[in-house]
Structures are given as C-alpha cells and as structure tokens.
Coordinates of C-alpha atoms in Angstrom, one line a residue:
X420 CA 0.0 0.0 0.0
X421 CA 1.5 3.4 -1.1
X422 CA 1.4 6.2 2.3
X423 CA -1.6 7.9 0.3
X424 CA -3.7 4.7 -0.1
X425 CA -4.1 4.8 -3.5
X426 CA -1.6 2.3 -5.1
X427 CA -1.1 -0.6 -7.2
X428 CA -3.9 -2.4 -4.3
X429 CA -6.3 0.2 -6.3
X430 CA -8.9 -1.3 -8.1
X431 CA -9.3 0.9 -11.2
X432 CA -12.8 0.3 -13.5
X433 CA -14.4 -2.5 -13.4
X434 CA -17.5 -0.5 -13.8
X435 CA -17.5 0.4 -10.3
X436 CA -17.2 -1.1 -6.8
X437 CA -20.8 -1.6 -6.5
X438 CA -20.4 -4.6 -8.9
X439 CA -17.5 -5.6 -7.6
X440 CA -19.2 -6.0 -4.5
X441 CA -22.6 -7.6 -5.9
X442 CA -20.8 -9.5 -9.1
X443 CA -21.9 -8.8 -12.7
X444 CA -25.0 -9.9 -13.9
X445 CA -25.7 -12.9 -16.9
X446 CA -26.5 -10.7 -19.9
X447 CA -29.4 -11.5 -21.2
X448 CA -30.4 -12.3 -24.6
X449 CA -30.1 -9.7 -27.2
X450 CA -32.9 -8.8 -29.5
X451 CA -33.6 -11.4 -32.0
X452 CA -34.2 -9.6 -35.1
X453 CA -37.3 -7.2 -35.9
X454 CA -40.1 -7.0 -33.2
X455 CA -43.4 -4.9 -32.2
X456 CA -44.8 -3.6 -29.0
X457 CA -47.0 -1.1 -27.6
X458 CA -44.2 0.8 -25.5
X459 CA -40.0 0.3 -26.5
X460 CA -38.0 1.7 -23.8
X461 CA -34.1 2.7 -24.6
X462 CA -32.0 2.4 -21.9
X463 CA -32.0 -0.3 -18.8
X464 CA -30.9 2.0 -16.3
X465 CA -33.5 3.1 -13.0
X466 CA -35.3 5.0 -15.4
X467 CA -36.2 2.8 -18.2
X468 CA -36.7 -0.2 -15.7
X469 CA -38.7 2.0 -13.5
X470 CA -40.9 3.3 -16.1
X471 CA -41.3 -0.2 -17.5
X472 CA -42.4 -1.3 -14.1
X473 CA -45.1 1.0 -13.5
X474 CA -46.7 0.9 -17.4
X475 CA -47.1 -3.2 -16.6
X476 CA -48.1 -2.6 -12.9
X477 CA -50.8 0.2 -14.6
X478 CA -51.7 -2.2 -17.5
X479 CA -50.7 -5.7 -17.4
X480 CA -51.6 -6.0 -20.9
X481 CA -49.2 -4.3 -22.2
X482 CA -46.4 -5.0 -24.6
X483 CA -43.7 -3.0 -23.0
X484 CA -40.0 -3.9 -24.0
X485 CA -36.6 -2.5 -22.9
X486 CA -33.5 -2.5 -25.3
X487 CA -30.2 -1.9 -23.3
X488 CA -26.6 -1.7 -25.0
X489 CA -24.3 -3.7 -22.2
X490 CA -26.7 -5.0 -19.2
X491 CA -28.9 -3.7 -17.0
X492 CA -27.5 -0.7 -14.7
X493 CA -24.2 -0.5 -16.3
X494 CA -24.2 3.4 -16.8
X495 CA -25.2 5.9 -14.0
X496 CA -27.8 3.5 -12.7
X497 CA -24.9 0.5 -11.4
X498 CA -22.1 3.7 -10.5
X499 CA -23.8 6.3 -8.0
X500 CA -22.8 7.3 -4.8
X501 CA -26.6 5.7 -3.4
X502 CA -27.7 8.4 -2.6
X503 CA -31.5 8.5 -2.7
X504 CA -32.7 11.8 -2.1
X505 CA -35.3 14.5 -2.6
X506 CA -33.1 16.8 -4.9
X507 CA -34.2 17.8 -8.2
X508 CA -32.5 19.7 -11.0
X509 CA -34.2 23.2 -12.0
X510 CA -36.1 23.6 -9.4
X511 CA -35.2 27.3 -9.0
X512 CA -35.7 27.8 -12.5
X513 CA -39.1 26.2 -12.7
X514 CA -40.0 28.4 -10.0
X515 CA -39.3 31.5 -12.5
X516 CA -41.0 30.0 -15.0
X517 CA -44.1 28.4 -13.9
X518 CA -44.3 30.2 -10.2
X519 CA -43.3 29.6 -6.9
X520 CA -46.4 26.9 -5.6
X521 CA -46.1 24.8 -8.7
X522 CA -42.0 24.3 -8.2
X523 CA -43.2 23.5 -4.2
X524 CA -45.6 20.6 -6.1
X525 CA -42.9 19.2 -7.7
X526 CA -40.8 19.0 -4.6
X527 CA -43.4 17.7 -2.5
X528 CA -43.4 14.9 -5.3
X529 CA -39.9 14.3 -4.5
X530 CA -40.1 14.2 -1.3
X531 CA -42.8 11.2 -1.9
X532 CA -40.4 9.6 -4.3
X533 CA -37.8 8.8 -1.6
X534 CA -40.5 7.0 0.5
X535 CA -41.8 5.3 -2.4
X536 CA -38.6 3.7 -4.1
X537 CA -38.4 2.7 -0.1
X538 CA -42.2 1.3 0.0
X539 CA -41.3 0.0 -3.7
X540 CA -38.2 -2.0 -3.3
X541 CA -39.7 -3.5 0.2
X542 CA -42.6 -4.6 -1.3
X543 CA -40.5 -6.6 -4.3
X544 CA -38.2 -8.1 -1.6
X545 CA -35.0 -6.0 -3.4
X546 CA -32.7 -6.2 -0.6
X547 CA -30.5 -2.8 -1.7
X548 CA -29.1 -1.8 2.2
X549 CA -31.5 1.0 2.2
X550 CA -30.8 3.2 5.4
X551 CA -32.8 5.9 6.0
X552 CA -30.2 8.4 7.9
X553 CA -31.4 11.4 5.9
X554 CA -28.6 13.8 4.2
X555 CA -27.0 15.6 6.1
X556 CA -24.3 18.7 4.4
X557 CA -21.7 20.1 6.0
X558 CA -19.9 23.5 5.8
X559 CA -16.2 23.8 6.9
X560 CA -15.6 27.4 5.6
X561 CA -17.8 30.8 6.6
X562 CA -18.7 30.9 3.0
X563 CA -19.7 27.6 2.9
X564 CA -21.6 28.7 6.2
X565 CA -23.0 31.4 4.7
X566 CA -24.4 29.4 1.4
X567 CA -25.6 26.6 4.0
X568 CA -28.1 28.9 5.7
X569 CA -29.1 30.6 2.8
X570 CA -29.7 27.2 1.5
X571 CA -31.7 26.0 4.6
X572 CA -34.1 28.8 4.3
X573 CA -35.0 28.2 0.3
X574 CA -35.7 24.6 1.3
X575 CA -37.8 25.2 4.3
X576 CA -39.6 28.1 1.6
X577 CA -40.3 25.3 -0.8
X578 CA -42.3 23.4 2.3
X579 CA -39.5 21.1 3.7
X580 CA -40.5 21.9 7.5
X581 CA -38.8 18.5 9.4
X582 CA -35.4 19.8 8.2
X583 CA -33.1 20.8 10.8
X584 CA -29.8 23.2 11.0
X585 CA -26.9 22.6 13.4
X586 CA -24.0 24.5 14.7
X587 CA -20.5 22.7 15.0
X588 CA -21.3 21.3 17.8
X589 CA -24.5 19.5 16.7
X590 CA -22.4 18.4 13.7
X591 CA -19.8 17.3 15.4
X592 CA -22.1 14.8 17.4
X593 CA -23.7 12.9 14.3
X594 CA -20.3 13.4 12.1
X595 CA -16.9 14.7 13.3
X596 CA -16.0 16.1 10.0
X597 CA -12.4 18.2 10.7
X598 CA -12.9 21.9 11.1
X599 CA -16.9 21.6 10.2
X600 CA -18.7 24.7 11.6
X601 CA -22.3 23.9 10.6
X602 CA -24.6 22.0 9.0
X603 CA -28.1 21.2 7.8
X604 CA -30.0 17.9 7.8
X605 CA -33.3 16.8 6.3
X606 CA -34.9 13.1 6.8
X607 CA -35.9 13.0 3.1
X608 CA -33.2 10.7 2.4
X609 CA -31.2 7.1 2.3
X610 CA -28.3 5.2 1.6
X611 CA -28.8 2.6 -0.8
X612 CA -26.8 -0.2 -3.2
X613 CA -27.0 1.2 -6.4
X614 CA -26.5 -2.5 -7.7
X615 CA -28.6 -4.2 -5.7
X616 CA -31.7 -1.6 -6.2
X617 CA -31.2 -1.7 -10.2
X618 CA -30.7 -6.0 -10.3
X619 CA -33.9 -6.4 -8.2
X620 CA -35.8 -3.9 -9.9
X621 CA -35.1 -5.3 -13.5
X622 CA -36.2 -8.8 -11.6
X623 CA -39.0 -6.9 -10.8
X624 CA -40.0 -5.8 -14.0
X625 CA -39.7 -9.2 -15.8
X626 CA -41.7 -10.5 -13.4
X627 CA -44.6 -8.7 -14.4
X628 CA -43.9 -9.9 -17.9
X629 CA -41.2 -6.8 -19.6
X630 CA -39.1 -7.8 -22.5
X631 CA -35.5 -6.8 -21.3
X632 CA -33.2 -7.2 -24.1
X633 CA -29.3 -6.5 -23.6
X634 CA -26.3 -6.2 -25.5
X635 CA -28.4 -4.5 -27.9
X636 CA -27.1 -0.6 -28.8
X637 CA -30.1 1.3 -30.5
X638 CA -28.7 3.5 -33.1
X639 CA -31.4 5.5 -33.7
X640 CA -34.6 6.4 -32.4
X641 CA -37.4 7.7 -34.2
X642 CA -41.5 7.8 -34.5
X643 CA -42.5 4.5 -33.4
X644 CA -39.3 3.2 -34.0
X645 CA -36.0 2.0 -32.7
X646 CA -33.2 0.9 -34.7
X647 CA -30.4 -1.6 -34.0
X648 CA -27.9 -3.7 -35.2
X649 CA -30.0 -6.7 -34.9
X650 CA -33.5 -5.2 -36.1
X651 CA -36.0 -2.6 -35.6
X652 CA -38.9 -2.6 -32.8
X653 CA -41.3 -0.9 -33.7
X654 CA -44.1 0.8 -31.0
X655 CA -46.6 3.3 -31.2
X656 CA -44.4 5.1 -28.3
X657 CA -40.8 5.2 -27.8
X658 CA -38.9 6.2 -24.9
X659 CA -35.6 7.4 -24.9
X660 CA -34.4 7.2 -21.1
X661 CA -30.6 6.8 -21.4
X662 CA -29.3 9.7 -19.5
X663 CA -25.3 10.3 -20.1
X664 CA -25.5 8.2 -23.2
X665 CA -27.7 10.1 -25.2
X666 CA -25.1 11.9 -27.1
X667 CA -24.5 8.7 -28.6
X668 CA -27.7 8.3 -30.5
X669 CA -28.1 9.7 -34.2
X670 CA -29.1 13.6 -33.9
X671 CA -28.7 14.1 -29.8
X672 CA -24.5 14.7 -30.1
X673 CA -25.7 18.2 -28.1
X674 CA -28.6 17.3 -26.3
X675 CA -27.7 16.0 -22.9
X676 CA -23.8 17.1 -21.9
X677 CA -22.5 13.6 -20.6
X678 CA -20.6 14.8 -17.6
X679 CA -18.3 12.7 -16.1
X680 CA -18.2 12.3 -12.0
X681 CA -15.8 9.9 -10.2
X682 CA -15.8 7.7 -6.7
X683 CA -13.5 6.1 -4.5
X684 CA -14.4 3.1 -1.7
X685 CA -12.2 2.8 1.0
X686 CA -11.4 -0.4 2.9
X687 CA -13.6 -1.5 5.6
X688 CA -12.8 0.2 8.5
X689 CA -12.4 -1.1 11.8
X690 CA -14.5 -0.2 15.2
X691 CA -11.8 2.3 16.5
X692 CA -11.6 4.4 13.2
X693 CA -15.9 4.6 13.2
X694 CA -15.5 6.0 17.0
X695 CA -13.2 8.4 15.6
X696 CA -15.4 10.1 13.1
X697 CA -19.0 9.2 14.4
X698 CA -21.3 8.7 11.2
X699 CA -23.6 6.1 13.4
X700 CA -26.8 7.8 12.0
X701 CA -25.2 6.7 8.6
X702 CA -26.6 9.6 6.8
X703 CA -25.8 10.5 3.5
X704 CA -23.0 13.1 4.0
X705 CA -22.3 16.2 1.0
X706 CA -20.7 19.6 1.6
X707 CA -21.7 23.3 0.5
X708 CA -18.4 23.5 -1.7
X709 CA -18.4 24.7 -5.2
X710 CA -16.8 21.6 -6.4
X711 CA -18.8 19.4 -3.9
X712 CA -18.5 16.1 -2.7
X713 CA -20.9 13.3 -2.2
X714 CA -20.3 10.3 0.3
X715 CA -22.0 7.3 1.9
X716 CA -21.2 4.9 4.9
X717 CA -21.9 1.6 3.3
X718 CA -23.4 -1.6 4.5
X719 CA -20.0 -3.2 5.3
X720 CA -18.7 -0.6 6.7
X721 CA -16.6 1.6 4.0
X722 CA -17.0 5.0 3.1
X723 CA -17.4 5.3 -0.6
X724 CA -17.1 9.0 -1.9
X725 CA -17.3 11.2 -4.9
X726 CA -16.9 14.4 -6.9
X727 CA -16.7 15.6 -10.4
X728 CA -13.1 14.6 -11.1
X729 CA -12.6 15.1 -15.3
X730 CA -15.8 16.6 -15.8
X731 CA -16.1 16.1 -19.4
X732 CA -14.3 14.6 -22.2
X733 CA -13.8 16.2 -26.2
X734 CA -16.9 15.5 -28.3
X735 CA -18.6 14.1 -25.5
X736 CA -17.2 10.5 -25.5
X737 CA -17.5 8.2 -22.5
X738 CA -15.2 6.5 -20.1
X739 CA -14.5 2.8 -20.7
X740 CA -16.0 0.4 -18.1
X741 CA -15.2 3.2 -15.2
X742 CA -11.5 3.4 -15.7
X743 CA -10.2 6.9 -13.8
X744 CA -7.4 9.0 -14.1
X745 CA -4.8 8.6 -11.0
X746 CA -4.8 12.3 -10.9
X747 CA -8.9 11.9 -10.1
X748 CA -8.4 9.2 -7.4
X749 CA -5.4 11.3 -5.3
X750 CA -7.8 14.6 -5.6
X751 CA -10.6 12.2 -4.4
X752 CA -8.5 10.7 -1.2
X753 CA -7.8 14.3 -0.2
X754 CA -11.0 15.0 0.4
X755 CA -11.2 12.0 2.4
X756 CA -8.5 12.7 4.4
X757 CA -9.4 16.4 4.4
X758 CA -12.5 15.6 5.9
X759 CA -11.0 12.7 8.1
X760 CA -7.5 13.7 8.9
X761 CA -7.4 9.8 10.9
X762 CA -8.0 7.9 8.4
X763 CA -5.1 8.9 6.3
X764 CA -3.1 6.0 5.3
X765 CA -5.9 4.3 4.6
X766 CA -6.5 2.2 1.7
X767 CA -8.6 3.2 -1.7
X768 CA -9.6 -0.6 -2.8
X769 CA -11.5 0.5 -5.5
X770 CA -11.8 4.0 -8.0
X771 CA -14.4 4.3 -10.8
X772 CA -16.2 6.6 -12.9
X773 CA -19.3 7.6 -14.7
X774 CA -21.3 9.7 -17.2
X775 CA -24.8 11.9 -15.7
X776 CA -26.7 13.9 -18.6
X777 CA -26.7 17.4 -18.1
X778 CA -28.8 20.1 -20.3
X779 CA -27.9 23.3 -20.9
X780 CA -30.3 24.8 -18.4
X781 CA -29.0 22.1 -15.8
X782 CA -33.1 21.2 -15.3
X783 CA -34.1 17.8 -15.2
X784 CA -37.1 17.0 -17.9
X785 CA -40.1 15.1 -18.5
X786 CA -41.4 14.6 -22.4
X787 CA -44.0 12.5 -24.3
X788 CA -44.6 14.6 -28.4
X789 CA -48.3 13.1 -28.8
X790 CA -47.6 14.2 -32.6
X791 CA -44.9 11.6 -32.7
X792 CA -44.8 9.4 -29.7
X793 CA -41.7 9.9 -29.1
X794 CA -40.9 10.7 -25.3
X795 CA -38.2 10.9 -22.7
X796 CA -36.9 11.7 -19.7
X797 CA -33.3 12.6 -18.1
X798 CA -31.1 15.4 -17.2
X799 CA -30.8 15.1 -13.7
X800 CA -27.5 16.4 -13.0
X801 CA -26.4 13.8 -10.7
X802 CA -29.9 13.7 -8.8
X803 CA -31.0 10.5 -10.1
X804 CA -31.8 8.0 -7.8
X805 CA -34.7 9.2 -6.7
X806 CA -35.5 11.5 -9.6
X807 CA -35.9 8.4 -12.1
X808 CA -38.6 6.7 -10.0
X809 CA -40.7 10.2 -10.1
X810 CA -39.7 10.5 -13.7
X811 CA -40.8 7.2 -14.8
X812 CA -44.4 7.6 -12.5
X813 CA -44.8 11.0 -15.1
X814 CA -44.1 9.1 -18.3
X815 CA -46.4 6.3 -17.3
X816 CA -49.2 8.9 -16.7
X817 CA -48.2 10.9 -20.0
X818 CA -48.6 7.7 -22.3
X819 CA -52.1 6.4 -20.7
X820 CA -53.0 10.3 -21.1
X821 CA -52.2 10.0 -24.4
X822 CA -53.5 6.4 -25.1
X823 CA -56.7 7.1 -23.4
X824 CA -56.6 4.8 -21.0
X825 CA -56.5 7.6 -18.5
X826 CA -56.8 11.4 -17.7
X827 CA -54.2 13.8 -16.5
X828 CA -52.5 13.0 -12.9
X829 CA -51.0 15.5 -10.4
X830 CA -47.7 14.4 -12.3
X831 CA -48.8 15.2 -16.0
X832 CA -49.2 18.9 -14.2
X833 CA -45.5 19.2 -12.4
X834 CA -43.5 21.8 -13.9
X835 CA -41.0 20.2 -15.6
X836 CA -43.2 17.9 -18.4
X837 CA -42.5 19.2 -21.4
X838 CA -39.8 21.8 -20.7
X839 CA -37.7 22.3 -23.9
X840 CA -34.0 23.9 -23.8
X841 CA -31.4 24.8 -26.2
X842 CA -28.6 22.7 -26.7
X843 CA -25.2 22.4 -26.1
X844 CA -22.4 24.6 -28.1
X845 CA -20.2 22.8 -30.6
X846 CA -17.0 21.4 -29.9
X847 CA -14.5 22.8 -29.2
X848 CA -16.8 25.5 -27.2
X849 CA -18.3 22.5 -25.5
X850 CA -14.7 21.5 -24.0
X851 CA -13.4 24.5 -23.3
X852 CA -16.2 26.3 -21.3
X853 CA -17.0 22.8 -18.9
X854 CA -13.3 22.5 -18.1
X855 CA -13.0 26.4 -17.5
X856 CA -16.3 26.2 -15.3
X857 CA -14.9 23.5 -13.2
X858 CA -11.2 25.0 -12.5
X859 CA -13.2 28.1 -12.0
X860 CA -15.3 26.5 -8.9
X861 CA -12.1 24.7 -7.6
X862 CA -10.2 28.5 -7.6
X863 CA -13.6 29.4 -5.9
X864 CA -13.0 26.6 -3.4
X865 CA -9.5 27.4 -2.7
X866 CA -9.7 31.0 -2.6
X867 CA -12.5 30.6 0.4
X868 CA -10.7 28.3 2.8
X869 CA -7.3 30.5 2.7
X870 CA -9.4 33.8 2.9
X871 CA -11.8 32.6 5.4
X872 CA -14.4 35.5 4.5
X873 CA -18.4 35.0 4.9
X874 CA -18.8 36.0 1.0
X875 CA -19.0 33.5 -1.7
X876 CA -16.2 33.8 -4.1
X877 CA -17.0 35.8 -7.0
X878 CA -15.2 33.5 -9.4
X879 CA -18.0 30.9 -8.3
X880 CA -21.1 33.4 -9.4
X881 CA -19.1 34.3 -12.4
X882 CA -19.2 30.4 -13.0
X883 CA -22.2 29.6 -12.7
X884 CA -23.7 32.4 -15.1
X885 CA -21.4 31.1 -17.5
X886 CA -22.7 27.4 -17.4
X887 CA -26.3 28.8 -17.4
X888 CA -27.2 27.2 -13.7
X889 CA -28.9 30.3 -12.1

C-alpha cells in the first residue's frame, strides 16, 4: 500500500465497486431480429426499468419492451454514490417560470419519491441496504456557512418543515467532519446499493412480464421506431431514457452534456476508526463546496465518496467500463483525508467513474410529443436515484394520457413535463467552457478556505452564469 492509499492495491474500472461487490450480472439475450410492442424503452438503467415497471403494474396487458446496450444498470444507474434523495434539478428555474407553488408541487413529489422507491423496493423483496439516515451537508468554511443557511431557508420556503440546521457542535455529534462549523440535515433521504436496487428492480419488471433485451445498442430512435444492429422494434411510443448516453444516439451529439463524476471506496474500517469520526446515524454526508463532494457509509462498513473529477471529455465521449485518471483518485483521497484527517493512510480498494446527462439549463425533464410518440426523460444532474422513479411515475401517466386509457394526474401537471431547452455549443466551445467552469469553482474553493471570508467567491457566481445554472 503506497502512504496515500491509492496504489497498485487500487482497483481501477471495473464498472464500479458496487459490482464488484454484488458481481456482474448474466446478460441477457439480445434482440432477435425485428419485433413490435406497444411501448419500447431505450436504456435499462433506474429510469427505463422504473418506467417499465409501473406501465405493466398500470396495464398488465401491455407489450412494453426495454433494449439496453451492455446489461442492466451498467451506466449511471450501477455507478452512483446511493444516494437517494429529494433533490431535483431546476427547481429554481421552474420556480421563475411556472411560479413559486407549482415548483413547491414538484418538490413535495420528490419528497414522496424517496419514501416510495423505499415502500417500492420492500414490497418486491429487493434487498439494496436501504438506510434511511437522511442527508445531512456540512460546511467547513464561513462561505460555505453562509451558502448553507441561505440554502436552509430556500428549502424550508419550498415546504420542507422537518429539516433541521446545526452548529458545529451538533455536527460534530452525528459526524466529526475536521474543522466543520455547521450543517443542515433533512430526513428526506437514504443510503442505498445502487446495484442491488437496479438488479432487483429489472427482476422486478420481468416479473410482471417486460421484454429486457441486452447487448443491444439502438442507433437511432425515431417515431414509433427504434433501430439496432439486430432489427428494428417498432411501438406506437418510444422512450428514450438513457441519460449520459444520449449523445451517442443519431441527432442528440448536443442534447444531454454527458458529464463525467468519479468515486472512490475505502477499505472496511475497523470499530476504532468509526469512533473516531461518528457517522452512526449513517446519513448521507455532501458539503456546501463549489466543487462538492458526495459520500456514503456503506453496509459493510466503508465510506465510498465522490466528486466531479474530469468533468467532461472532447466531443462528448464516455469513459471505458469506469476506468479513472490517477490524478482523479489522489484529488478524491484528499477530500477523504481532508474531511477525516485519521483515516489517512488508509487504503482506496476500488476508483471508478461515470457519465450523468446534463442540459444546458441544468433542469431535469419530462417529455411524451403526442404528434410523434416519441418521449423521454433525463437530465438530472447527478440527482437520479430518486429522480428516475418520479420521472418514470410521469411518463407512465403521459402515455395512458395520451392512449386514453386515463386522464391527466398531479404528475402530467408538475413543472418540468414538457420543458424544452437549447442545446449544447459545438465542440470545441463544448470542452473549453466545462473544463474552465470547473477550474473556476475549484479557484472558488480554494480561494474561500485561505481567505476565510463570509462571502462566496466571486469566481464561483461568475461560474455559474457562464454554465447557465442560475
């Protein structure tokens, strides 16, 4: 083991520790040449298996088949940090646009969808380690402070009124985080195994009869169709839910920016090193940095944690199975160690990576064109877990809307169906301004904990007007 814990003991790829962990599924069959059914979902990750799901639980009589490119869960779905959380992307912005009570709808929705991915994967027996410690983010600079309470009072103005906000002291008691002044906690949260949850969930939706074929890459997607390499399904609607790896479809090259976030798991670590840092309430654990962080206590007693790493690569190309830059895993174990000065020394046993879609407005969207059947749902800026299951609820409602088979539902009314946005620059503009954005915020970062002052850094505002986030 090298001193920083990051050496040749490093697992690097492998898709990500989760299926390390849980071992890789059987792939199953791909598609078998042309096919028809009423619904063809693209993409096997939480969202298409989710929204498969709930069309057969709604109407067991329908055809619904999902075509995925590797296996079920291998993108975003089988890599996150497990959180599963009531944060939604845009929310601010649908505020502006549609006003202030219907962007408090769609977050009370959220804060539904945590308890019913909960009630969800109970009721299907999909043991995923779900904990339900809340989230609770920290703040180690007065900045950070500063943007924590501000923060704190937007949620609590958006209806969030079981949410609490601590002093050091407070924080220190559920997590000792070094040099943490504050921080804010709300119970609309849980750890979970991303693995797990998508494996028993794809179970799940075979179950109720879904055609899940694998190893099948759709090419291109179009009314009532979806293309292959192996044939063409064709469907009176056609979903396209494949998040950071829609840029690699015919025509959506600028859609959804695939941005690229990376993780770490440590070793387990033993009974001494927990009573060190605390973390008994297991909650998921962020920070009010520019650049933030995302972390979990696992089930076996690891801490697996994130951040943004290389944030994008040229012309919007994906990693390969997970692999990371060495560069990515050091910056990642000194946030560890930054946050847990005790546990340096200890070992990184695995590093990985993966691709969330981001839109140029950074809002997470819901779509069904009832001229052409063609639908989708994604962007969620790293807000997933628990975004999926309420975006696959709305595209359920949209297409028995649409069908007839139903009328319009509190979700067919939420803000975000429907919400169109320009798309990305060209390349190399593309490049360029996400790499500048992201040095930008870690200069913010930096500039904060040397200067100490209450006041966000400039640099960071400046930032985020340039990425189009506020």
């Amino acid at each position: 083991m090298s001193s920083s814990g990051t050496g040749s003991g490093t697992v690097n790829g492998g898709i990500s520790f989760w299926y390390a962990d849980d071992g890789l599924p059987v792939p199953r069959e791909p598609l078998p040449g042309d096919a028809t059914a009423d619904v063809v979902i693209v993409g096997g990750g939480y969202t298409g298996l989710w929204t498969a799901y709930y069309l057969k639980k709604a109407a067991p009589s329908l055809r619904v088949t999902v075509l995925e490119q590797r296996f079920c869960g291998y993108g975003a779905s089988g890599r996150n940090g497990g959180w599963l959380y009531n944060g939604v992307a845009g929310r601010d912005r649908y505020a502006r646009l549609h006003g202030h009570e219907a962007a408090v709808r769609l977050q009370r929705a959220m804060n539904d969808t945590v308890d019913e991915v909960v009630r969800v994967a109970a009721e299907e027996g999909i043991e995923a380690d779900v904990h339900r410690g809340g989230v609770l983010e920290v703040a180690y600079t007065p900045a950070q402070l500063a943007r924590l309470k501000s923060f704190h009072e937007q949620e609590l103005s958006y209806g969030e009124r079981d949410r609490e906000l601590y002093g050091a002291r407070e924080t220190a008691e559920r997590v000792r985080v070094a040099d943490a002044v504050g921080s804010a906690w709300t119970p609309h949260g849980a750890r979970l195994h991303p693995v797990k949850l998508v494996k028993g969930l794809a179970a799940a939706a075979e179950a109720l009869g879904v055609t899940i074929h694998e190893r099948t890459p759709v090419t291109e997607i179009r009314p009532r169709h979806a293309v292959t390499p192996y044939g063409t399904v064709r469907a009176p609607y056609v979903l396209r839910c494949t998040e950071g790896f829609t840029a690699s479809l015919k025509g959506q090259r600028r859609t959804w920016l695939p941005m690229n976030s990376s993780m770490i798991a440590t070793q387990r670590l033993a009974p001494e090193q927990w009573e060190r840092i605390g973390w008994e309430g297991r909650e998921t654990l962020g920070d009010m940095a520019h650049a933030y962080m995302y972390a979990q206590r696992t089930a076996d007693d690891r801490i697996a944690l994130g951040g943004r790493g290389v944030p994008y690569r040229f012309g919007s190309r994906t990693d390969h199975d997970g692999g990371t830059q060495q560069a990515t895993v050091e910056a990642l174990y000194g946030i560890l160690v930054r946050f847990f000065p005790s546990l340096a020394g200890v070992r990184v046993e695995h590093a990985w990576s993966g691709v969330l879609g981001v839109p140029r407005d950074w809002c997470a969207t819901v779509t069904l064109d009832r001229a052409t059947g063609l639908g989708w749902a994604g962007g969620y800026v790293g807000s997933g877990v628990a975004t999926t299951n309420l975006a696959a609820r709305t595209l359920r409602d949209l297409v028995r809307l649409d069908s007839g088979e139903a009328g319009p539902t509190g979700l067919t009314g939420l803000p975000w169906v429907g919400h169109k946005v320009r798309k990305w620059e060209p390349e190399p503009f593309r490049w360029i301004g996400v790499h500048g954005m992201y040095a930008t915020y870690r200069t913010a970062d930096r500039r904060e904990l040397t200067t100490r002052s209450a006041e966000s850094s400039r640099l960071a505002r400046m930032a985020d007007r340039v990425a189009g986030r506020h």
